[in-house]
CSV table of C-alpha atoms and ligand atoms in Angstrom, one decimal:
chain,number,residue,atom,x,y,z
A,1351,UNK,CA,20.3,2.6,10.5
A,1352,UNK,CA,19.8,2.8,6.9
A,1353,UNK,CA,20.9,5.4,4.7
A,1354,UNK,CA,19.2,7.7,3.2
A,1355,UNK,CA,19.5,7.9,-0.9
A,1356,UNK,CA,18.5,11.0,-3.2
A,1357,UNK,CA,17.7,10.6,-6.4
A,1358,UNK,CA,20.9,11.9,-8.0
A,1359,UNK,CA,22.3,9.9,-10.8
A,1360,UNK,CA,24.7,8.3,-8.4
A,1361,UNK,CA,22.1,7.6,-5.3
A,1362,UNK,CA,20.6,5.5,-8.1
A,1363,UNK,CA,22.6,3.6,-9.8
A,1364,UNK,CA,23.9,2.9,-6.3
A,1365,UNK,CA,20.3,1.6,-5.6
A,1366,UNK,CA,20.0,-0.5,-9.1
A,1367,UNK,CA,23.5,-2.1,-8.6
A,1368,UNK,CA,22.6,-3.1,-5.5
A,1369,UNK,CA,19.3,-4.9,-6.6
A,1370,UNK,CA,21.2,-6.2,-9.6
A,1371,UNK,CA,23.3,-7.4,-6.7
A,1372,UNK,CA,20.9,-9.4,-4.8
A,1373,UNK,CA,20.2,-7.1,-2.0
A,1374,UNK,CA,17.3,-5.2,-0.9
A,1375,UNK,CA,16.4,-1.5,-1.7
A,1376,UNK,CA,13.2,0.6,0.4
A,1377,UNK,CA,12.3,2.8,-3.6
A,1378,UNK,CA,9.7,5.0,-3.5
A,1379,UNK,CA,6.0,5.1,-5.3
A,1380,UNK,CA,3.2,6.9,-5.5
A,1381,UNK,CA,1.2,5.0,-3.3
A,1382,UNK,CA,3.6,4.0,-0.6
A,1383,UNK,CA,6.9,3.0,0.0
A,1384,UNK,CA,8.6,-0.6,-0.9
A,1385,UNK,CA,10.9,-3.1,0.0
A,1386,UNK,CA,12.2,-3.9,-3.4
A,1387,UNK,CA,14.2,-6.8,-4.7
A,1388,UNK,CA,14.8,-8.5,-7.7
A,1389,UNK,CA,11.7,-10.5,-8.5
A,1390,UNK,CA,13.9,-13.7,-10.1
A,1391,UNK,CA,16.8,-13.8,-7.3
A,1392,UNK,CA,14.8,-16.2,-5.0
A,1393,UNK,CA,17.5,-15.4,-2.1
A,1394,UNK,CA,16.5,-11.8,-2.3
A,1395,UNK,CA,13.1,-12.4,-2.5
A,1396,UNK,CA,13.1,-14.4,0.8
A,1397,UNK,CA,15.5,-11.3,2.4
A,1398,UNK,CA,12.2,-9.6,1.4
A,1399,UNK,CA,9.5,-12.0,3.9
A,1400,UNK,CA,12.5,-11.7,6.7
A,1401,UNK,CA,12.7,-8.6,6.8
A,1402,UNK,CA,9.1,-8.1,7.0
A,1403,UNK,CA,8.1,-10.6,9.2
A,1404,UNK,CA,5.9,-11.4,6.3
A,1405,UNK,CA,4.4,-14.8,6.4
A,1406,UNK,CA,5.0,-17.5,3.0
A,1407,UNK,CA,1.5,-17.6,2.1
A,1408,UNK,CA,1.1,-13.9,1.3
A,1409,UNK,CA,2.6,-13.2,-2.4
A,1410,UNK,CA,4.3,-10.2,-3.3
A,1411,UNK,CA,3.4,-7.5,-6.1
A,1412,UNK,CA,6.3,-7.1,-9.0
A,1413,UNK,CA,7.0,-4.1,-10.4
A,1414,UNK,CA,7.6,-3.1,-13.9
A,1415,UNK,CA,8.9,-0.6,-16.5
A,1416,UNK,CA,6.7,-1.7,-19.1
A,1417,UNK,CA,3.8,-3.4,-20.6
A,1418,UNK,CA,6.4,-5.3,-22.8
A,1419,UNK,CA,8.5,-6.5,-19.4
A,1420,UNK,CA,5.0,-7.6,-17.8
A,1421,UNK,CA,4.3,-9.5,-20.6
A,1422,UNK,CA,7.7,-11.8,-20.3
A,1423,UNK,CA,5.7,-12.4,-17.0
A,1424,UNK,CA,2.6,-12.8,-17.5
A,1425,UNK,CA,-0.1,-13.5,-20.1
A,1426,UNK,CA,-1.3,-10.2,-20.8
A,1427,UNK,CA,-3.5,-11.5,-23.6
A,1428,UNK,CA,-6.4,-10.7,-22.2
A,1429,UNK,CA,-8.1,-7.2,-23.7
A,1430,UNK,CA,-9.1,-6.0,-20.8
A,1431,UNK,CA,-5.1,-5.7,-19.8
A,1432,UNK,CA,-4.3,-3.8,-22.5
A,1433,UNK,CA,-7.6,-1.2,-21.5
A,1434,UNK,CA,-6.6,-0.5,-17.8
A,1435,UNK,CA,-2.6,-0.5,-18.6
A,1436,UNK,CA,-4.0,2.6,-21.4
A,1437,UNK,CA,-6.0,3.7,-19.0
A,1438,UNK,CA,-4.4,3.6,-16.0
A,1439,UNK,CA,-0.5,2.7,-16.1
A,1440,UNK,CA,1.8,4.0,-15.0
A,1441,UNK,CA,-0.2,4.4,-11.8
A,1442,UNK,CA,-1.4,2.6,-8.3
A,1443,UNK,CA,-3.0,0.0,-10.2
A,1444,UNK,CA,-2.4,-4.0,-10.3
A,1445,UNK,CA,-3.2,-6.5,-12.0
A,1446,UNK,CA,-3.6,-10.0,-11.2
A,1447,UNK,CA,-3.1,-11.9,-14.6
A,1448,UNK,CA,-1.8,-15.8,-14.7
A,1449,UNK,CA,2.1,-16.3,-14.2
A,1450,UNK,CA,4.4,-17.4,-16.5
A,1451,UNK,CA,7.0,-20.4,-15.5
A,1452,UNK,CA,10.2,-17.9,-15.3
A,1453,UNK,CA,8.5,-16.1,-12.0
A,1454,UNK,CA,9.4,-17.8,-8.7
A,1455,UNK,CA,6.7,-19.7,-7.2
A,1456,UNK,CA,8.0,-18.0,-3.9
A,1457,UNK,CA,7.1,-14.8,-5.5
A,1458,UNK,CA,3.6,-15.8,-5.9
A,1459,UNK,CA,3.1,-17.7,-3.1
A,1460,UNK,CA,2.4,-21.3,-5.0
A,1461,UNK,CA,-0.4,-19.6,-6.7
A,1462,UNK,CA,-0.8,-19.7,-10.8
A,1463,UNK,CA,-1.2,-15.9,-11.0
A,1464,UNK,CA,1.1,-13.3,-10.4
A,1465,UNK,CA,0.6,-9.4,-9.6
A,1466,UNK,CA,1.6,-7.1,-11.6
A,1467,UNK,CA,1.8,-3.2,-11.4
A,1468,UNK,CA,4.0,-0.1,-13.3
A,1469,UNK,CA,4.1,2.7,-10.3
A,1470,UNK,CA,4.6,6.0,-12.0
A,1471,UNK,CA,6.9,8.3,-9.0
A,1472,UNK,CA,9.6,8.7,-11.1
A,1473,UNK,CA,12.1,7.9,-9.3
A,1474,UNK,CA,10.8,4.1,-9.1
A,1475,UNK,CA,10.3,4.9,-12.8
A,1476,UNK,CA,14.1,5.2,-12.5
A,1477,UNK,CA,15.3,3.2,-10.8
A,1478,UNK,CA,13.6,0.2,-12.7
A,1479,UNK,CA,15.0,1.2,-15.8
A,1480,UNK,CA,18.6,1.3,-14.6
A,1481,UNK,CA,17.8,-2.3,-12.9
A,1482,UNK,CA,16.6,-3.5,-15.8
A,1483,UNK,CA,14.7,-6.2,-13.6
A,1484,UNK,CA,11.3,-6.7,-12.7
A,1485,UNK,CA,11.3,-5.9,-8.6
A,1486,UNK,CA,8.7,-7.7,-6.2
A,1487,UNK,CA,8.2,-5.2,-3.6
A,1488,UNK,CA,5.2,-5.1,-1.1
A,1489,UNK,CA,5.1,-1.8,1.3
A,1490,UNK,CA,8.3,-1.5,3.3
A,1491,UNK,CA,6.8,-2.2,7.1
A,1492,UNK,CA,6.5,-4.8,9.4
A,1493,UNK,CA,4.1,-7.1,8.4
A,1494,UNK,CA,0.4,-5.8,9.9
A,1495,UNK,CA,1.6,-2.5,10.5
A,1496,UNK,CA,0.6,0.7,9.2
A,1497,UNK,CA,2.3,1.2,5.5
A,1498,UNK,CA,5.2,3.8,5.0
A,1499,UNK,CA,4.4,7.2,3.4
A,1500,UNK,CA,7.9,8.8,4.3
A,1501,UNK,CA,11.3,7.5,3.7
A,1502,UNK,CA,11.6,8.4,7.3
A,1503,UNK,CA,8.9,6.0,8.0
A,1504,UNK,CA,10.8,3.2,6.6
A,1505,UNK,CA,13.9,4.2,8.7
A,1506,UNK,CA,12.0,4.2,11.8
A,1507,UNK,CA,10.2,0.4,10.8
A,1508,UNK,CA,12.8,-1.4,9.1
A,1509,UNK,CA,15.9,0.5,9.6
A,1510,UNK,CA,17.9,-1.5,11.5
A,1511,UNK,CA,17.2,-4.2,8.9
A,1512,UNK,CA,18.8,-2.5,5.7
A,1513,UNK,CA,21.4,-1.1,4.4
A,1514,UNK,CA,19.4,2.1,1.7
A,1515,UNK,CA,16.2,3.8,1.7
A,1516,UNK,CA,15.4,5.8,-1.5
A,1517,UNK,CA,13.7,9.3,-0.1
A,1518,UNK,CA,11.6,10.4,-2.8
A,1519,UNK,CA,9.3,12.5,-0.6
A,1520,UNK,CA,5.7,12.1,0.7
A,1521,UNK,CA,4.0,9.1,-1.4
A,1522,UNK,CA,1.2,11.2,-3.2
A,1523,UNK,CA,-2.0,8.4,-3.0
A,1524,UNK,CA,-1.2,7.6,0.7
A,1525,UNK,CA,-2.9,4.0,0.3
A,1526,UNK,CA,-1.3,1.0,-1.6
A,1527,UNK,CA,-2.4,0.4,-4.8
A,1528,UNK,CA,-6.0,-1.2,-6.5
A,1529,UNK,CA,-5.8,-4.9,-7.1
A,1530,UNK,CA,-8.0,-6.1,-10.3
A,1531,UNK,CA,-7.9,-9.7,-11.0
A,1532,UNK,CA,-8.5,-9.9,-14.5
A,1533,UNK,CA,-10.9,-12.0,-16.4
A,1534,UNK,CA,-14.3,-11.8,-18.3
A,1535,UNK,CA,-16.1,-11.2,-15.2
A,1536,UNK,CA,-13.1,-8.9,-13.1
A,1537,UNK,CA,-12.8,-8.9,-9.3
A,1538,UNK,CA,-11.5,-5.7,-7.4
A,1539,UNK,CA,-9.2,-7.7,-4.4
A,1540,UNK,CA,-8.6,-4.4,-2.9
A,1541,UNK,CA,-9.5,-0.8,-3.2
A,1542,UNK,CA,-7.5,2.1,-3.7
A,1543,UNK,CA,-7.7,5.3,-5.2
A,1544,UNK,CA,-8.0,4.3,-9.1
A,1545,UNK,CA,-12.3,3.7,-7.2
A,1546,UNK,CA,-14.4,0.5,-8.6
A,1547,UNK,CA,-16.7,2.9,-10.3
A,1548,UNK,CA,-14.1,4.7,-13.1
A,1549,UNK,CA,-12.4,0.9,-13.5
A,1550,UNK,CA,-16.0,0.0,-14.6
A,1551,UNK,CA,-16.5,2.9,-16.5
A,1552,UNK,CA,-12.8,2.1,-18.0
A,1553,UNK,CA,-14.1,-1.4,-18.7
A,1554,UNK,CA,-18.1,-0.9,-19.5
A,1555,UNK,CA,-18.7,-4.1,-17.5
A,1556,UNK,CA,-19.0,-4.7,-13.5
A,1557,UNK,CA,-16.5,-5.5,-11.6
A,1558,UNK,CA,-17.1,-7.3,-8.3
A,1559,UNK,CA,-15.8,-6.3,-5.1
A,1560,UNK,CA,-13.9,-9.6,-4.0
A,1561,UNK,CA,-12.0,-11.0,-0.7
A,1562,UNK,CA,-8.0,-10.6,-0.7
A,1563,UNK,CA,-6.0,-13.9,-0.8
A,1564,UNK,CA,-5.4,-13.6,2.8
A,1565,UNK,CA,-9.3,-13.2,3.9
A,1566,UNK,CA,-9.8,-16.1,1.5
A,1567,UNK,CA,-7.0,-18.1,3.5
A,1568,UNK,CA,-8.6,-16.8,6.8
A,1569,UNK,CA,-12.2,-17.7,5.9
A,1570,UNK,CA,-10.6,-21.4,4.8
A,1571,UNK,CA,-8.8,-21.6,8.2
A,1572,UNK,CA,-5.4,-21.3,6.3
A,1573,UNK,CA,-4.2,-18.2,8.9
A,1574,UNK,CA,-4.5,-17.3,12.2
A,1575,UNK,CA,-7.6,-14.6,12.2
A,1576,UNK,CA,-4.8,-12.8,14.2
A,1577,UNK,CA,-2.3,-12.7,11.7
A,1578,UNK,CA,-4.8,-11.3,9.2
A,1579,UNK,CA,-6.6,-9.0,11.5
A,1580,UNK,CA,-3.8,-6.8,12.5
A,1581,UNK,CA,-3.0,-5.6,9.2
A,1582,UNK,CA,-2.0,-1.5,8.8
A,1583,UNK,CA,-2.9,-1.5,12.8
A,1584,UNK,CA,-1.3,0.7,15.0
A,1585,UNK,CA,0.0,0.1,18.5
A,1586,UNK,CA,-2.9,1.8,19.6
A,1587,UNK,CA,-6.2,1.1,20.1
A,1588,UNK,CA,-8.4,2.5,16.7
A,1589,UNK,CA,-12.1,3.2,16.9
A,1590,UNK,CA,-14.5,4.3,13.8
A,1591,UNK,CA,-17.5,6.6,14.7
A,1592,UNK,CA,-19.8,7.9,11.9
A,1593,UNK,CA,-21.7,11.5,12.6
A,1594,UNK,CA,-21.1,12.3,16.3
A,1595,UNK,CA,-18.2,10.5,18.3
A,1596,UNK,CA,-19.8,9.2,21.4
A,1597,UNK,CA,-16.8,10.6,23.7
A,1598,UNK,CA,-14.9,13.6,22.1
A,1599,UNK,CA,-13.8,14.6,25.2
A,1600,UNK,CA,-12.6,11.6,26.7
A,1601,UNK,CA,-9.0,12.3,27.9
A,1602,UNK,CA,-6.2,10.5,26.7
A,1603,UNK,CA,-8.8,9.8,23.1
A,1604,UNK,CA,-7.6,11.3,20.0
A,1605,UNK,CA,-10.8,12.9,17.8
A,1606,UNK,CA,-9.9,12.3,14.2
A,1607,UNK,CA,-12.2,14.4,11.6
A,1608,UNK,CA,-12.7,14.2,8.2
A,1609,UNK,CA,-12.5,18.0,7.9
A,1610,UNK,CA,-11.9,20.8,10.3
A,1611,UNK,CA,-14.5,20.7,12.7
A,1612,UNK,CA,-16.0,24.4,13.8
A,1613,UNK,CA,-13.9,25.9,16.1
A,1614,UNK,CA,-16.3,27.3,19.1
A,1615,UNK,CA,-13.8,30.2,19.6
A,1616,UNK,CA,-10.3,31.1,17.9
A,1617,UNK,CA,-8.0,28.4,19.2
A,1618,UNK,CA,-10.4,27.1,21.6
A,1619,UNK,CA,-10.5,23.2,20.0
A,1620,UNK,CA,-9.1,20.6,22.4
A,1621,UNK,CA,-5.3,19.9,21.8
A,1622,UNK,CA,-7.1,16.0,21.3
A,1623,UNK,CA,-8.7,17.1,18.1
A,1624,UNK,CA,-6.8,16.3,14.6
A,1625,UNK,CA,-8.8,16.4,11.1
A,1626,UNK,CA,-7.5,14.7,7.9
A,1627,UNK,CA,-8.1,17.3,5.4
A,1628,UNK,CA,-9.8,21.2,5.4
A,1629,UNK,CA,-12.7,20.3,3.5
A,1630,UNK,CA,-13.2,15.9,3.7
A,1631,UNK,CA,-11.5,15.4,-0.2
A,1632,UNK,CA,-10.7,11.8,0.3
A,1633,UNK,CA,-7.7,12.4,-2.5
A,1634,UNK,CA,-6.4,14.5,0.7
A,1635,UNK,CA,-8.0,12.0,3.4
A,1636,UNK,CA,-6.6,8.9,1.9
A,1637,UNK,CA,-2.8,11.0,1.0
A,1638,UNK,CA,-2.7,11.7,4.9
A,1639,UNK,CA,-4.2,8.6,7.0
A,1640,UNK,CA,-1.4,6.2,7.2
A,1641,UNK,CA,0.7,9.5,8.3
A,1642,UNK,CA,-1.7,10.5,11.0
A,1643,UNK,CA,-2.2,6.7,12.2
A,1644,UNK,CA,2.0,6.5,12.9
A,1645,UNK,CA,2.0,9.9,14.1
A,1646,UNK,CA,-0.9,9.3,16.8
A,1647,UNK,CA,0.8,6.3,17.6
A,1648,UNK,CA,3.6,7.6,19.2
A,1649,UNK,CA,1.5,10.6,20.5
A,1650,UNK,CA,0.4,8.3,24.1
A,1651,UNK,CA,-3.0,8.4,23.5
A,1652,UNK,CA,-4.9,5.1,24.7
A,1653,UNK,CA,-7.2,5.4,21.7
A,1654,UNK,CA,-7.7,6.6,18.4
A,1655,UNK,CA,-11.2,7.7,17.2
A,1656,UNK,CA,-11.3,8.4,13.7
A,1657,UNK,CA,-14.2,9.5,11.8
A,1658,UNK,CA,-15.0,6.8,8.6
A,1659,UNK,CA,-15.2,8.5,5.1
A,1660,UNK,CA,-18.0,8.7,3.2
A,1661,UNK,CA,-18.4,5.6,1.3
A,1662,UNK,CA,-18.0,5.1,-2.3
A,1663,UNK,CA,-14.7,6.1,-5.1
A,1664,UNK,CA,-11.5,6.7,-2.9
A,1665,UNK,CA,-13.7,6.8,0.4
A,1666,UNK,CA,-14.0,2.7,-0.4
A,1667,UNK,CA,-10.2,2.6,0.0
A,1668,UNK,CA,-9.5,4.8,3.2
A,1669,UNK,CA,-12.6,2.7,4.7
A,1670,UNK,CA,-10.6,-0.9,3.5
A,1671,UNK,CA,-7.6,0.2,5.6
A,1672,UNK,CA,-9.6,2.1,8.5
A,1673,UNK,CA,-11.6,-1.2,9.4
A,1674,UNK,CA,-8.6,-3.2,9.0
A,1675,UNK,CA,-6.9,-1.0,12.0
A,1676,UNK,CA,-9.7,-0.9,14.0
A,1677,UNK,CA,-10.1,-4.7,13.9
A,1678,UNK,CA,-9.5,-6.3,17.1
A,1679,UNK,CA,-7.6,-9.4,17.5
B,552,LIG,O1,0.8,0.1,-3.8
B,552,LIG,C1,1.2,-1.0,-3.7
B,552,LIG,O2,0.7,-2.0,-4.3
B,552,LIG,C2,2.4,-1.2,-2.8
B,552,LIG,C3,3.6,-0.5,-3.5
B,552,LIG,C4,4.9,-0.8,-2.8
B,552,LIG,O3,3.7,-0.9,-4.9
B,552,LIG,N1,2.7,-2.6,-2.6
B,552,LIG,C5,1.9,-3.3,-1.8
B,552,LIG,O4,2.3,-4.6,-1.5
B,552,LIG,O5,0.9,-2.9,-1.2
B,552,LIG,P1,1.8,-5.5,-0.3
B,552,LIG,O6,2.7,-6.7,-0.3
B,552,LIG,O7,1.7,-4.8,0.9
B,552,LIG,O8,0.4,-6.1,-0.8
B,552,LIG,C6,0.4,-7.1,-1.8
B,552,LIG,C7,-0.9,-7.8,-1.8
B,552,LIG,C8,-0.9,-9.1,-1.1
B,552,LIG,O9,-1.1,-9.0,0.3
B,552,LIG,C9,-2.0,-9.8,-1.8
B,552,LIG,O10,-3.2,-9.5,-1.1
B,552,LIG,C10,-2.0,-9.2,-3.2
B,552,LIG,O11,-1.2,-8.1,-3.2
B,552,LIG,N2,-1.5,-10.2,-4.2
B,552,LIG,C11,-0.2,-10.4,-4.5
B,552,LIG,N3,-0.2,-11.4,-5.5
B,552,LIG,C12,-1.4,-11.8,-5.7
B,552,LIG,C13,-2.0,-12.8,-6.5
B,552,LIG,N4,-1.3,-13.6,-7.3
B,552,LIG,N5,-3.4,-13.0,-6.4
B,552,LIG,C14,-4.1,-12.2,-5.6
B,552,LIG,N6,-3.6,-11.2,-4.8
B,552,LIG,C15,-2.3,-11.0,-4.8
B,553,LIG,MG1,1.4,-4.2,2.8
């Protein structure tokens, strides 16, 4: 098993010296935990896909302290950069902005872009500053399952696979960060909770709702619909209902709410019946699903029925990863 780092001074300089080593380190953000490595050391940065299971073709986000460091990556000419990083960095935002030659093309996956993001939990904060070293880090689990929220996640996913986990508590988004590739015309590549609508208010211009690179690769016949289809899916089977679920009763089916349902009489609600958040805030929704998700997992149920958010701002993201989960092979 891993172990388990605080964020004293010495946990993390322990944690930098071993990325400035070469090795890997699970850090902390605000949106969920990674699997960090040091984005130039091309023999860490394939420890990374092994660990993960994580197929070439699918590039890896790098993490930065500063608008100055992304720039010795990427060009960051472009003026809308310098708009969302005011806006919106430090934060569960990244952009997609062309690469510069010193980033490793196993990095990005071949392609002539590279991702870019500045996650603001302060201990990655930390931790990057005492590395000194841009880190590519994609969400510490095995590739298609559901993402980490808890260092205790990551222990029970890749545990056996490395040697420290950073606990910097409960990630505080709950869903990996937006991806904005940037340009004239900009393309959200996945939601999250910085919502389409306030980057387009950031940017006064529209930005289009676009396919990942690995739907892209799918729809080209580059992946195994498989491969793409099981992403953040649990063991279990997943279900969506909107309104009424057709079988809230069903035994051995776990009712998932957006809210707490109306209890019929004081403690009466079936032991099945779980709800993401008091009132349905999707800040609270989208902090909690990947939690619930492992949780039911390992609760026996033969299926998970979860209610879809309301479309629209964060309820875009949660929907992104609920559909994904419920998507069958
Ligand atoms: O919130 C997050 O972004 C988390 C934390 C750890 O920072 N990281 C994360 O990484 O979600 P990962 O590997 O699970 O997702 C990275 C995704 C890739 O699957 C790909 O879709 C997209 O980022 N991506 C990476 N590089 C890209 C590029 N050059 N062009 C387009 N999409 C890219
Ligand atoms: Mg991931």
């Amino acid at each position: 098993m891993a172990e388990i780092l605080t964020d004293s001074d010495a946990d993390l300089d322990l944690a930098a010296g071993t990325l400035r080593a070469g090795a890997l380190v699970a850090i902390p953000t605000e949106t969920v935990y990674g699997l960090a490595a040091n984005a130039f050391c091309e023999a860490a940065v394939r420890q990374i896909f092994a660990v993960k299971s994580r197929p070439f073709i699918d590039p890896l986000i790098v993490h930065v302290h500063s608008l100055e460091q992304a720039g010795t990556l990427a060009d960051i000419s472009h003026p809308f950069v310098k708009r969302l990083a005011e806006a919106f960095w430090p934060g569960p935002l990244t952009l997609v902005l062309p690469k510069k030659k010193i980033v490793p093309d196993l990095v990005t996956a071949g392609h002539p872009t590279v991702a870019i993001r500045m996650p603001a939990h302060p201990v990655a904060r930390k931790i990057l500053q005492r590395a000194d070293l841009p880190l590519a880090a994609p969400s510490a689990n095995q590739f298609g399952y559901v993402s980490p929220t808890t260092a205790q996640h990551v222990q029970d996913s890749l545990g056996d696979r490395l040697r420290y986990i950073v606990d910097g508590g409960r990630c505080d988004c709950g869903v990996e960060s937006a991806i904005v590739l940037v340009g004239d015309n900009p393309v959200l590549l996945r939601p999250g909770v910085i919502s389409r609508e306030r980057l387009e208010a950031c940017l006064g211009v529209p930005v289009a709702l676009g396919k990942g690179l690995m739907e892209t690769a799918a729809d080209k016949g580059m992946l195994a619909p498989g491969l793409l289809k099981k992403h953040y899916s649990p063991r279990t089977r997943v279900e969506l209902f909107e309104g009424v679920p057709a079988e809230e009763n069903a035994a051995g089916t776990a009712v998932v709410w957006q809210r707490r349902p109306a209890d019929p009489g004081a403690g009466t609600l079936s032991k099945n019946v779980f709800w993401l958040s008091e009132d349905g805030d999707q800040t609270t929704v989208a902090r909690n699903i990947f939690e619930f998700l492992r949780r039911l997992d390992g609760m026996g149920f033969s299926k998970i029925y979860i209610e879809r958010s309301p479309d629209g701002g964060i309820g875009t993201a949660v929907n992104d990863r609920l559909s994904r989960a419920a998507a069958k092979l």
